[in-house]
Amino acid sequence: MNISLILQMAADAEPGRIGLVCDGRRWSYAALMKAARGAAEAIARAGCSYVGLLDESSEAASIALFGAAIAGVPYVPLNYRLADADLAALLKRIDPAYLIGDVERVQRLNPDSGHQTLARADFVTEAEKLGETASGDEHDGEGIAAQIFTSGTTAAPKAALLRHSNLLSYILGTVEFGSASPEEAALVCVPPYHIAGIAALLSSIYAMRRIVLLPAFEPDAWLQLASSERATNAFVVPTMLSRIIPRMDAIGDTLDLSSLQSVAYGGGRMPLELIERALVLFPDTGFTNAYGLTETSSTVALLGPEDHRAALSSGDPVVRARLGSVGRPLPTVEIEIRDEEGKLLPAGERGEIYVRGEQVSGEYRGRSALDAEGWFPTRDAGWLDAEGYLFLAGRADDVIVRGGENISPGEIEDVLTSHPAIAESAAVAVPSAEWGEAVGLAVVARPGHAAPSEQELKALIKDRLRSSRVPERIVFLDALPYNEMGKLLRREVKKLFNS
Amino acid sequence: MKAGSKLKSAVCDTEVMVIRGSDVVVECGGAPMAAERPATRAAINPAFAEGTKIGKRYVDAAATVELLCVKAGQGSLSLAGVALQAKDAKPLPSSD
C-alpha cells in the first residue's frame, strides 16, 4: 500500500486535467506525477532518513509528499511559525533529512547536521528534471507516509506517525474516485504542516477536484481567489471564518461567490453565533463541521450540510443544539465515551472520547497509544446525544481537580456563554493552598458592554452549577490567546494567574 | 491475496487493489489474476469482456471480496466464474 496510488490513478484517468493551481502556475495530474517520480529519485539519491518541508504551502508540498511516499521515506512538514529554539529541537529529531524550503534558517539552527537542504524552486526544478527518466518504482520503507509533530499546546511536541495504510483507508473510505466535475475547485489555505493540509491534498486529488492554493491566509485574498478561480469547496478553521465574515459585509457585494457550494470547517471550537451568521451570509452554501486529530488521519466525525440547516430551522432544543456538535462518526469509524477507569458511558454523560478504525494510527515514534482492542484515547472530552451526535467538551487534560472533585472547564464556560455581556471565557486550574487546585477564570466582555462584576459572575456560577465551580480568581482580558489554527492556548491563560 | 495487495490481469491492463477478502482466486477476463502479469497475455473470455473502470469497487453477492480497480482494462472481474458487481457509492460531504 502506498499513497502515491492516489496521484497515479488521477494521472492515469485524466493526465491532462489540471490538478493544482499555485501562484498562477497550473499543474496537470501527469506533470505532478512526473515531478513526484523525480523527487523520489532525488530523495533516494540523498539517502536521508526523512523528507522535511520548512515552507509555506506550494506545489512543492504535493511533490514532496508523493515523492517521499514513492521513495519509502517519511514526509515531515514542519511548522515554520515555531520559535528558533523549538524548531531547532525538531530539526535535530529528523537528522539527517532531505529538507525543502528555508535553507538559511536550517543552516543557522542546525549547522552541524547531516541535512541536505534545497530552496523550493531548486527542489521543483530538480524534481521535474529527474522526472524525465525516473523509474517511479515504489519502495515500502517502514510503511510510514508522514510524521507530523503535534502542536504541543500542553506538552513537548510528539512525533505522530501516519502509515500509508491509515491515510489510504481514510481516503478510500470517504472519497469516491474522480467524483468531482471538471468545474470543481477546492480553495486550500491551511498550512502544509497541519493534518488538514495533507488531507486536503489527498482528498482533492482522489476526487479529481482542482486544488487552488492560497499560501498565506488573508481574508480579502481568500475572497478574491474564491471568486476568480470559481472555487466550489473550501476548508477553514473558525478563526479564518471569523475574519472572512466582516469582509463579506464590506466587499462581498463586489465579488461573485455563487460557485461556493461547500465550506468545511474544523480544528477548533466554532462559536455558535459565528456559524449562524455564516449560514445567513452564504444561504446556498453547504457547511460541514469536521472533527478529527492528527493521530486519526483527519476527520472521524462530521456534521453535514443538511444537519446544519435542520438544526438552524428546528424549534426542538435537542435538534437545535446539534449546530454546536461535530456530528456523527464516519461509517468506517467507531466512537465511544469512557470514564476515567475506562468504563463505557451512556449517552448524555461526559467523558473521554475513544476512537477506533483503520484510519486511526494512534502511533508515535517509539510507542503506540492504542489499547489492546485498537481504541485510541483522544484526550478530548465529550459526550454523545441519544442519536449519536458528538459534542466536544475540551481536553481531558484541562480538567480542574479541586479537592478530589473533577471540574470540566466547559461546564463553567457554557454557563457564561449565556451572559449577554460576555463574549468568551476560559476556565483553568490555578494552584490553591486549600484545595490543591481551584478555578481561575479569564473573561472577555462583549464589545459595547461593561464587564460584569466579579460578584455577579460568582453568583451566576454558584446558582447554575454549585459552589465548588465558583472561581477563586477572575481576570478580565481584551482577547483570549489562540494559536494560528484557532486553538485556545490554555497554558497561556494559566500563566496569567501565576503573577 | 490479502487486503492492500495488488493483482494484475492476465488478459488486459486491469489492476486491482484488494480492499477485503483473502485466500480466494479472482479472475479478470476469465483468467486468474496474480501479483505479476505473465510474459504473454492470455486470451480474453468473451463472457467476461465488459471492461473494468478505474476507481470503481467490485464486490461479490456475499460481500466476501471487495476490489478497487486502480487501472482500467477490457476484461471484467469474476470469482469462481460468477461476475463481480460494481458497488454503489455512498457519498459523504467533503470535509477537507
PDB file of N, CA, C and O in Angstrom, chain A residues 219-228 230 247-248 251-258:
ATOM      1  N   PRO A 219      -8.035  37.441   4.623  1.00  0.00           N
ATOM      2  CA  PRO A 219      -9.445  37.312   4.220  1.00  0.00           C
ATOM      3  C   PRO A 219      -9.784  37.886   2.837  1.00  0.00           C
ATOM      4  O   PRO A 219     -10.541  37.258   2.078  1.00  0.00           O
ATOM      5  N   ASP A 220      -9.221  39.052   2.477  1.00  0.00           N
ATOM      6  CA  ASP A 220      -9.540  39.625   1.163  1.00  0.00           C
ATOM      7  C   ASP A 220      -8.978  38.753   0.039  1.00  0.00           C
ATOM      8  O   ASP A 220      -9.637  38.537  -0.987  1.00  0.00           O
ATOM      9  N   ALA A 221      -7.755  38.243   0.248  1.00  0.00           N
ATOM     10  CA  ALA A 221      -7.143  37.379  -0.769  1.00  0.00           C
ATOM     11  C   ALA A 221      -7.964  36.101  -0.923  1.00  0.00           C
ATOM     12  O   ALA A 221      -8.156  35.589  -2.028  1.00  0.00           O
ATOM     13  N   TRP A 222      -8.466  35.582   0.193  1.00  0.00           N
ATOM     14  CA  TRP A 222      -9.298  34.366   0.167  1.00  0.00           C
ATOM     15  C   TRP A 222     -10.562  34.606  -0.658  1.00  0.00           C
ATOM     16  O   TRP A 222     -10.904  33.816  -1.539  1.00  0.00           O
ATOM     17  N   LEU A 223     -11.239  35.719  -0.380  1.00  0.00           N
ATOM     18  CA  LEU A 223     -12.488  36.016  -1.093  1.00  0.00           C
ATOM     19  C   LEU A 223     -12.228  36.250  -2.581  1.00  0.00           C
ATOM     20  O   LEU A 223     -12.980  35.779  -3.439  1.00  0.00           O
ATOM     21  N   GLN A 224     -11.131  36.958  -2.879  1.00  0.00           N
ATOM     22  CA  GLN A 224     -10.849  37.259  -4.287  1.00  0.00           C
ATOM     23  C   GLN A 224     -10.465  36.003  -5.068  1.00  0.00           C
ATOM     24  O   GLN A 224     -10.908  35.811  -6.198  1.00  0.00           O
ATOM     25  N   LEU A 225      -9.667  35.117  -4.439  1.00  0.00           N
ATOM     26  CA  LEU A 225      -9.269  33.885  -5.119  1.00  0.00           C
ATOM     27  C   LEU A 225     -10.478  32.950  -5.283  1.00  0.00           C
ATOM     28  O   LEU A 225     -10.646  32.312  -6.317  1.00  0.00           O
ATOM     29  N   ALA A 226     -11.319  32.898  -4.260  1.00  0.00           N
ATOM     30  CA  ALA A 226     -12.536  32.077  -4.346  1.00  0.00           C
ATOM     31  C   ALA A 226     -13.387  32.521  -5.526  1.00  0.00           C
ATOM     32  O   ALA A 226     -13.944  31.699  -6.259  1.00  0.00           O
ATOM     33  N   SER A 227     -13.448  33.830  -5.727  1.00  0.00           N
ATOM     34  CA  SER A 227     -14.255  34.383  -6.813  1.00  0.00           C
ATOM     35  C   SER A 227     -13.582  34.166  -8.174  1.00  0.00           C
ATOM     36  O   SER A 227     -14.207  33.659  -9.112  1.00  0.00           O
ATOM     37  N   SER A 228     -12.282  34.507  -8.280  1.00  0.00           N
ATOM     38  CA  SER A 228     -11.632  34.462  -9.604  1.00  0.00           C
ATOM     39  C   SER A 228     -11.413  33.027 -10.081  1.00  0.00           C
ATOM     40  O   SER A 228     -11.460  32.759 -11.279  1.00  0.00           O
ATOM     41  N   ARG A 230     -13.388  30.554  -9.228  1.00  0.00           N
ATOM     42  CA  ARG A 230     -14.698  29.909  -9.152  1.00  0.00           C
ATOM     43  C   ARG A 230     -14.635  28.688  -8.223  1.00  0.00           C
ATOM     44  O   ARG A 230     -15.075  27.575  -8.562  1.00  0.00           O
ATOM     45  N   ARG A 247     -15.415  40.911   6.258  1.00  0.00           N
ATOM     46  CA  ARG A 247     -15.005  41.348   4.922  1.00  0.00           C
ATOM     47  C   ARG A 247     -16.091  41.046   3.890  1.00  0.00           C
ATOM     48  O   ARG A 247     -16.203  41.727   2.875  1.00  0.00           O
ATOM     49  N   MET A 248     -16.871  39.987   4.145  1.00  0.00           N
ATOM     50  CA  MET A 248     -18.025  39.707   3.276  1.00  0.00           C
ATOM     51  C   MET A 248     -18.976  40.887   3.309  1.00  0.00           C
ATOM     52  O   MET A 248     -19.510  41.314   2.292  1.00  0.00           O
ATOM     53  N   ILE A 251     -16.899  43.805   1.324  1.00  0.00           N
ATOM     54  CA  ILE A 251     -16.609  43.735  -0.117  1.00  0.00           C
ATOM     55  C   ILE A 251     -17.366  42.610  -0.822  1.00  0.00           C
ATOM     56  O   ILE A 251     -17.203  42.399  -2.014  1.00  0.00           O
ATOM     57  N   GLY A 252     -18.191  41.872  -0.065  1.00  0.00           N
ATOM     58  CA  GLY A 252     -18.893  40.713  -0.635  1.00  0.00           C
ATOM     59  C   GLY A 252     -19.721  41.052  -1.862  1.00  0.00           C
ATOM     60  O   GLY A 252     -19.805  40.266  -2.807  1.00  0.00           O
ATOM     61  N   ASP A 253     -20.312  42.270  -1.874  1.00  0.00           N
ATOM     62  CA  ASP A 253     -21.184  42.652  -2.980  1.00  0.00           C
ATOM     63  C   ASP A 253     -20.423  42.807  -4.296  1.00  0.00           C
ATOM     64  O   ASP A 253     -21.006  42.714  -5.375  1.00  0.00           O
ATOM     65  N   THR A 254     -19.105  43.077  -4.198  1.00  0.00           N
ATOM     66  CA  THR A 254     -18.334  43.317  -5.413  1.00  0.00           C
ATOM     67  C   THR A 254     -17.804  42.010  -6.018  1.00  0.00           C
ATOM     68  O   THR A 254     -17.199  42.013  -7.078  1.00  0.00           O
ATOM     69  N   LEU A 255     -18.002  40.881  -5.310  1.00  0.00           N
ATOM     70  CA  LEU A 255     -17.445  39.620  -5.774  1.00  0.00           C
ATOM     71  C   LEU A 255     -18.553  38.609  -6.067  1.00  0.00           C
ATOM     72  O   LEU A 255     -19.577  38.606  -5.389  1.00  0.00           O
ATOM     73  N   ASP A 256     -18.311  37.745  -7.044  1.00  0.00           N
ATOM     74  CA  ASP A 256     -19.268  36.685  -7.340  1.00  0.00           C
ATOM     75  C   ASP A 256     -18.805  35.412  -6.639  1.00  0.00           C
ATOM     76  O   ASP A 256     -17.832  34.786  -7.037  1.00  0.00           O
ATOM     77  N   LEU A 257     -19.502  35.053  -5.566  1.00  0.00           N
ATOM     78  CA  LEU A 257     -19.134  33.858  -4.811  1.00  0.00           C
ATOM     79  C   LEU A 257     -20.168  32.756  -4.988  1.00  0.00           C
ATOM     80  O   LEU A 257     -20.281  31.840  -4.176  1.00  0.00           O
ATOM     81  N   SER A 258     -20.939  32.851  -6.073  1.00  0.00           N
ATOM     82  CA  SER A 258     -22.041  31.907  -6.272  1.00  0.00           C
ATOM     83  C   SER A 258     -21.561  30.482  -6.518  1.00  0.00           C
ATOM     84  O   SER A 258     -22.323  29.544  -6.391  1.00  0.00           O
TER      85      SER A 258
END
